[in-house]
PDB file of C-alpha atoms in Angstrom:
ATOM      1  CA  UNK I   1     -75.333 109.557 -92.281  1.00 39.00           C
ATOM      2  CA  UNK I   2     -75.992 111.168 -89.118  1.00 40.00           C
ATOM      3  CA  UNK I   3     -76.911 108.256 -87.190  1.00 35.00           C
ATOM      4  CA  UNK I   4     -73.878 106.664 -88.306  1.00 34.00           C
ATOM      5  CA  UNK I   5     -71.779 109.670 -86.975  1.00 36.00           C
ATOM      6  CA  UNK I   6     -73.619 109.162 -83.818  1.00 35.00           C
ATOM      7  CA  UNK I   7     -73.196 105.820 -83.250  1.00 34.00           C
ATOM      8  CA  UNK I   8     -69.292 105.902 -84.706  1.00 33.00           C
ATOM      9  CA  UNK I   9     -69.094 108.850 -81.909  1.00 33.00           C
ATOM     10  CA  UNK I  10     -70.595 107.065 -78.935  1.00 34.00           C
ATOM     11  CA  UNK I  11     -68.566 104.007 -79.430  1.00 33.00           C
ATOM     12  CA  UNK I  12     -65.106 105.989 -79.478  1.00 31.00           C
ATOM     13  CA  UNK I  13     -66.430 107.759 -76.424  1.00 33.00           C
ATOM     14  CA  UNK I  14     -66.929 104.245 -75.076  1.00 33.00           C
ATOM     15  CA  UNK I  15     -63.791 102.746 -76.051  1.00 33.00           C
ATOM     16  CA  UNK I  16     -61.220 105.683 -74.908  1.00 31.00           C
ATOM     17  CA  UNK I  17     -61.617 105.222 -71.778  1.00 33.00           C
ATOM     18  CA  UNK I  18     -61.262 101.543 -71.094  1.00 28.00           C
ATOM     19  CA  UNK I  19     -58.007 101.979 -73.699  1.00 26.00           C
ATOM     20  CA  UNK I  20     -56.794 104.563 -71.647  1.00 30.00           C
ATOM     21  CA  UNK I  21     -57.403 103.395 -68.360  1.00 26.00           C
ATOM     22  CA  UNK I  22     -55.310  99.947 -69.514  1.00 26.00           C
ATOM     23  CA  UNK I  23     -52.305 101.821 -71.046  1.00 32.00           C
ATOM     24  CA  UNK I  24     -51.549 104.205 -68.045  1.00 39.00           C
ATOM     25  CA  UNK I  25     -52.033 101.701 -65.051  1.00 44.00           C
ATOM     26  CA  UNK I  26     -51.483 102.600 -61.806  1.00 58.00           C
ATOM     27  CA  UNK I  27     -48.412 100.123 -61.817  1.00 71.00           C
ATOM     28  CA  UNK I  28     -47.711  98.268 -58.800  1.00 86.00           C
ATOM     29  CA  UNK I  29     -46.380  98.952 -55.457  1.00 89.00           C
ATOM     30  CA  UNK I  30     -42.980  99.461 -56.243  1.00 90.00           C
ATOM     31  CA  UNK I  31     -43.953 102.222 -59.428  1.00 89.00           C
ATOM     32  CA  UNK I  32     -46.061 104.089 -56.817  1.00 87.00           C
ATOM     33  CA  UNK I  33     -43.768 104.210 -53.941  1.00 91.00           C
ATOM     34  CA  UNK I  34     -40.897 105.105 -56.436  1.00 92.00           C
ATOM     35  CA  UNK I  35     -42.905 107.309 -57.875  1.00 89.00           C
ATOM     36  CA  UNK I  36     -43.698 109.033 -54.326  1.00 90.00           C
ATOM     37  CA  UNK I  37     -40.205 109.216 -53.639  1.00 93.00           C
ATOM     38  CA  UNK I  38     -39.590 111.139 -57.090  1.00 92.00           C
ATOM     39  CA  UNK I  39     -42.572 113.651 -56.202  1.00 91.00           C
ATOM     40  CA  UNK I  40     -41.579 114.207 -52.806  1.00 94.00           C
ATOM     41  CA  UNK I  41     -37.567 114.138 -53.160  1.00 93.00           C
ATOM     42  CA  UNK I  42     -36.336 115.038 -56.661  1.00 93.00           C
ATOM     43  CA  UNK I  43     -39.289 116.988 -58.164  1.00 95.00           C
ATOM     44  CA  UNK I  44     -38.921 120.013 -56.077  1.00 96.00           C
ATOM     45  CA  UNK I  45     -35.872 121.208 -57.259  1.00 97.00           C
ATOM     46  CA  UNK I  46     -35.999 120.409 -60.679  1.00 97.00           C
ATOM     47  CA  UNK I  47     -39.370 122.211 -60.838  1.00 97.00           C
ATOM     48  CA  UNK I  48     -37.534 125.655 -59.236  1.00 98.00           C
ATOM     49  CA  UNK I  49     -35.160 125.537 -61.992  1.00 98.00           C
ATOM     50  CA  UNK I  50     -37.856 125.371 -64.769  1.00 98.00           C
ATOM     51  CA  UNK I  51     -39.759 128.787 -62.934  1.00 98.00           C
ATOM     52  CA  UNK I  52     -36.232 130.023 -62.526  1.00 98.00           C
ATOM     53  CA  UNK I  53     -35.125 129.359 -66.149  1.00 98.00           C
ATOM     54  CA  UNK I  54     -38.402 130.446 -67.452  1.00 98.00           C
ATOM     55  CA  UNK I  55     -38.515 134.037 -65.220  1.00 97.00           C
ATOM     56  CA  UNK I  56     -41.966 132.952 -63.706  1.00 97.00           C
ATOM     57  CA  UNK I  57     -43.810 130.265 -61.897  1.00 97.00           C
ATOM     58  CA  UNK I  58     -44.994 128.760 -65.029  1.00 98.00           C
ATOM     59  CA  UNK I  59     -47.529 125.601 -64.049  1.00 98.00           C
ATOM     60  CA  UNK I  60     -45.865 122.150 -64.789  1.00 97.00           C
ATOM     61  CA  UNK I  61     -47.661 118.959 -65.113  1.00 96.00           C
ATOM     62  CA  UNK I  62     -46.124 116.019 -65.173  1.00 93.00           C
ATOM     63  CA  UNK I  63     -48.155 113.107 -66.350  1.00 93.00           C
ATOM     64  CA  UNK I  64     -46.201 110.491 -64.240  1.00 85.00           C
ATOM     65  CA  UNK I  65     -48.511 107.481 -65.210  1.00 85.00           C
ATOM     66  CA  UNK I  66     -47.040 107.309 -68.552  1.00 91.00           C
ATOM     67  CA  UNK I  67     -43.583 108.761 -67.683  1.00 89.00           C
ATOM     68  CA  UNK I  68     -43.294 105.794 -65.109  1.00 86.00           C
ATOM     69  CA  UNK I  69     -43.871 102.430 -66.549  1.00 85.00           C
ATOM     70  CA  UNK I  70     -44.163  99.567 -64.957  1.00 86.00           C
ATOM     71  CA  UNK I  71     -40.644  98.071 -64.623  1.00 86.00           C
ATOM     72  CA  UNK I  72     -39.067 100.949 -64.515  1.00 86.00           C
ATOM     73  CA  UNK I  73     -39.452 101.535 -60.767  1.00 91.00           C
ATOM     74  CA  UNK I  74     -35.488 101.836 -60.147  1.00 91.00           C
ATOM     75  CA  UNK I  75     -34.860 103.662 -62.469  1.00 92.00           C
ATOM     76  CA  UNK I  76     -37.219 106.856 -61.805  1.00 89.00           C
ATOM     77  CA  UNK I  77     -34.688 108.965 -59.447  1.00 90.00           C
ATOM     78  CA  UNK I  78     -31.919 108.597 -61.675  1.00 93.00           C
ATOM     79  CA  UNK I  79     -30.469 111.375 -63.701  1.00 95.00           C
ATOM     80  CA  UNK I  80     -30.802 109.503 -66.918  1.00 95.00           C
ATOM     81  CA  UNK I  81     -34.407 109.033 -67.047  1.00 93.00           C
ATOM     82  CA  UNK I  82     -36.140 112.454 -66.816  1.00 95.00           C
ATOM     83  CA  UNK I  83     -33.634 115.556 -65.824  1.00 96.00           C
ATOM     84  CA  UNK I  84     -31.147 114.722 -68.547  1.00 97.00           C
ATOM     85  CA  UNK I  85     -33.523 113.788 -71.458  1.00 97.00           C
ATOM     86  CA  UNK I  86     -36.585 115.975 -70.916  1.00 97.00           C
ATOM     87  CA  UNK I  87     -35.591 118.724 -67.704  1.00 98.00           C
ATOM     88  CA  UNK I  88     -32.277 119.543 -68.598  1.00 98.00           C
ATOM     89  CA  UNK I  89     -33.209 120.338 -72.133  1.00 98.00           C
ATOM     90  CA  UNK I  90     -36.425 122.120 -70.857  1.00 98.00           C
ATOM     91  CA  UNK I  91     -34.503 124.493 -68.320  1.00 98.00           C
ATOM     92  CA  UNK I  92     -31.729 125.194 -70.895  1.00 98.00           C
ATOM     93  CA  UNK I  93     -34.219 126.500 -73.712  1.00 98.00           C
ATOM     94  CA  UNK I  94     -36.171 128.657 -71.394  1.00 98.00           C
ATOM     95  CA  UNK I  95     -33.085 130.188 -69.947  1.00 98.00           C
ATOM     96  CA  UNK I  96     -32.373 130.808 -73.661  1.00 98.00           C
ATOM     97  CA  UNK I  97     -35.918 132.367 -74.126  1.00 98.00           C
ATOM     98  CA  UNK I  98     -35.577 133.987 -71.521  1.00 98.00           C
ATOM     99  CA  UNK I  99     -32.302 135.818 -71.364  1.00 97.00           C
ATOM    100  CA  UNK I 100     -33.329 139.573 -72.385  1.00 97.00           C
ATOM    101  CA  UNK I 101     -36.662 140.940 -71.716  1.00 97.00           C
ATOM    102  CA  UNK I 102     -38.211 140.402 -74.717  1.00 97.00           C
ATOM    103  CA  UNK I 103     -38.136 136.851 -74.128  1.00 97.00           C
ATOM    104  CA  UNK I 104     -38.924 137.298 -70.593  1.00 97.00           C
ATOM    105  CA  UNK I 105     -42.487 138.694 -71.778  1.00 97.00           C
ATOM    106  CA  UNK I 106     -42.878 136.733 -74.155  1.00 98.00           C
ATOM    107  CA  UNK I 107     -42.925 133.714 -72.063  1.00 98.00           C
ATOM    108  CA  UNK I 108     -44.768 135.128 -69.218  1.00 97.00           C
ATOM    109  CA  UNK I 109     -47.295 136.393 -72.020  1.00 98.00           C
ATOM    110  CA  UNK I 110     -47.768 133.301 -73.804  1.00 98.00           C
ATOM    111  CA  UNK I 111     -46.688 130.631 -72.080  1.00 98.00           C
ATOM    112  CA  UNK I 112     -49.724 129.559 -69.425  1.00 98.00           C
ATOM    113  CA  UNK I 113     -48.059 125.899 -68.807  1.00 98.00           C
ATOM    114  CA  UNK I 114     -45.681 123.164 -69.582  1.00 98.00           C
ATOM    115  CA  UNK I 115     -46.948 119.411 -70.079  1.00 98.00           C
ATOM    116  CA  UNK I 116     -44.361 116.239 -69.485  1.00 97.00           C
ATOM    117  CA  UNK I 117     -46.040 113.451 -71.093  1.00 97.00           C
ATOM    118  CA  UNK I 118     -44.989 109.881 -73.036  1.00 95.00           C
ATOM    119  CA  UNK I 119     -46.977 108.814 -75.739  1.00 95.00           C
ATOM    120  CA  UNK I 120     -45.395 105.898 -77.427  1.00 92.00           C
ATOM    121  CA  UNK I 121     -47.170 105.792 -80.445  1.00 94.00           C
ATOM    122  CA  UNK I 122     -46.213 109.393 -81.261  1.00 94.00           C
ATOM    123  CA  UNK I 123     -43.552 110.391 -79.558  1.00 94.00           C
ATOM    124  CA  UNK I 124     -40.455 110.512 -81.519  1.00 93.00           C
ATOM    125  CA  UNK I 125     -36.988 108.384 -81.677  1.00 87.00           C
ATOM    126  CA  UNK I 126     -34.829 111.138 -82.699  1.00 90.00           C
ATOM    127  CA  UNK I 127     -36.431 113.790 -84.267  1.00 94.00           C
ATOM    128  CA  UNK I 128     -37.109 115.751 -81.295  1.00 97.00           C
ATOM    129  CA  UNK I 129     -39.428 118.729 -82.610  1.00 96.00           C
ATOM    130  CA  UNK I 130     -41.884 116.073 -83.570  1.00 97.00           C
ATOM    131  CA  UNK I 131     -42.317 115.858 -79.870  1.00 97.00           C
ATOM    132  CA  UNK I 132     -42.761 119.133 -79.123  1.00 98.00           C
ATOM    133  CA  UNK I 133     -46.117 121.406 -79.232  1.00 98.00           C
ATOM    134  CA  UNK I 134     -47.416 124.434 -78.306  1.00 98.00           C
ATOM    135  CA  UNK I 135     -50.883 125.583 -78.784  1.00 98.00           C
ATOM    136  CA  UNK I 136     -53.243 127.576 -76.583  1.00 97.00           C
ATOM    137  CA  UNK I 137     -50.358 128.928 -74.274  1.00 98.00           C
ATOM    138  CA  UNK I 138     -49.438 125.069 -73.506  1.00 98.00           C
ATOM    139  CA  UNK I 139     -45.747 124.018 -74.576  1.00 98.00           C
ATOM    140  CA  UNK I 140     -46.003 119.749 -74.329  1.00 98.00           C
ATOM    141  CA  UNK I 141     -42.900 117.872 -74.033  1.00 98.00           C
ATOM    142  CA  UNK I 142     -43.798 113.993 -75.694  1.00 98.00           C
ATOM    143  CA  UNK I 143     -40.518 112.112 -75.108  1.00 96.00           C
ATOM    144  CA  UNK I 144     -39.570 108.621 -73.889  1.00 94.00           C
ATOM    145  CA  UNK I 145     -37.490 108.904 -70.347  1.00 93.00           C
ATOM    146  CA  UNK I 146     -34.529 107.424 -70.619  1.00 91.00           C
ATOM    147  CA  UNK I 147     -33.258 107.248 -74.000  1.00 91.00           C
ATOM    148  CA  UNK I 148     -30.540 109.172 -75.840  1.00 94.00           C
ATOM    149  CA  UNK I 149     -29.701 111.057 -72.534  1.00 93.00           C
ATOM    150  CA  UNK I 150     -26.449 112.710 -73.954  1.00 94.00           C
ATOM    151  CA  UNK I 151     -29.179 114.664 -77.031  1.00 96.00           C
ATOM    152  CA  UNK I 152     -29.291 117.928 -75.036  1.00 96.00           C
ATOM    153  CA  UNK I 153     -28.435 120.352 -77.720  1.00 98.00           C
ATOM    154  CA  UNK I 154     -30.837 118.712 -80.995  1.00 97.00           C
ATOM    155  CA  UNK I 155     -33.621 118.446 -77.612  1.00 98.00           C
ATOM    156  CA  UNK I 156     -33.104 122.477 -76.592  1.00 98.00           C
ATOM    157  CA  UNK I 157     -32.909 123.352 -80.373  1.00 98.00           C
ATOM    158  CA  UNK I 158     -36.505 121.753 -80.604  1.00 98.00           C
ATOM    159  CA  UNK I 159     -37.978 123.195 -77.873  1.00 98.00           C
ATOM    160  CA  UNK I 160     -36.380 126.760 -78.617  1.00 98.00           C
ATOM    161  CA  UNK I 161     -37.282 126.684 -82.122  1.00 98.00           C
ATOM    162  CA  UNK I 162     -40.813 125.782 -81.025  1.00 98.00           C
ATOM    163  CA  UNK I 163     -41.244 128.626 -78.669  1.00 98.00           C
ATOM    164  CA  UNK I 164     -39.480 131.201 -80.886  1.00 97.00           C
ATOM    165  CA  UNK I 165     -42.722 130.186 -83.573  1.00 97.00           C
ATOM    166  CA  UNK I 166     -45.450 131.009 -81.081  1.00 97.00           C
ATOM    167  CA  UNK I 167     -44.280 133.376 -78.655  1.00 96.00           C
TER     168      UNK I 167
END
């Protein structure tokens, strides 16, 4: 049975990272100058407002290869696609966390960094606390861009109720 575990074990190891590498491409030219653009242009602020709203320069990684499809390339800067769905949302709960001291500590005790990531197979349609973890300090935000943009209350509510459970 332990050889079997072994060999079951090496092949996943194998595997991942060929299946990885060929669902978060690199994209063409257009996703990586769009995406660029986004970095360099639009990122700044919105990344202010999520220290601002969270009372400390919490780290935030977003994992733009699977946040920007390929296809999408036109659509990255807009509104729609990441601020509304996934920032907006974001800012508004930590300001919420945040908005008396004992939030304030909590978050700067707890919280050691924020995730942005889109994992089709698991992230959710509508039921946004499904997309939304937190363990070892790490709060991860698993939504598609661009979908249901007008969902900012059920998306805070998620997030919020998340962080109230594990700060």
């Amino acid at each position: 049975m332990p050889l079997v575990r072994a060999v079951l074990l090496a092949s996943t190891l194998l595997v991942l990272p060929m299946s990885n590498a060929l669902a978060q491409g690199d994209g063409g030219l257009a996703e990586r100058r769009a995406i660029a653009a986004y970095s360099k242009d639009v990122w700044p602020p919105l990344e202010r407002a999520i220290h601002e709203s969270a009372g400390f320069p919490v780290p935030v990684t977003l994992d733009l290869k699977s946040l920007a499809p390929p296809g999408s390339a036109e659509n990255y800067a807009s509104d729609d696609y990441l601020r509304k769905p996934i920032i907006d949302p974001l800012i508004k709960a930590l300001s919420a966390i945040s908005s008396d001291d004992i939030g304030k500590q909590a978050l700067k005790d707890r919280l050691t960094s924020i995730v942005i990531t889109y994992e089709e197979a698991s992230a959710p349609s509508s039921n946004y606390q499904e997309g939304v973890g937190f363990s070892g300090g790490v709060l991860t935000l698993n939504w598609k861009p661009f979908t249901n943009v007008d969902d900012l209350d059920p998306r805070v509510k998620a997030i919020t109720t998340v962080l109230e459970a594990n700060l």
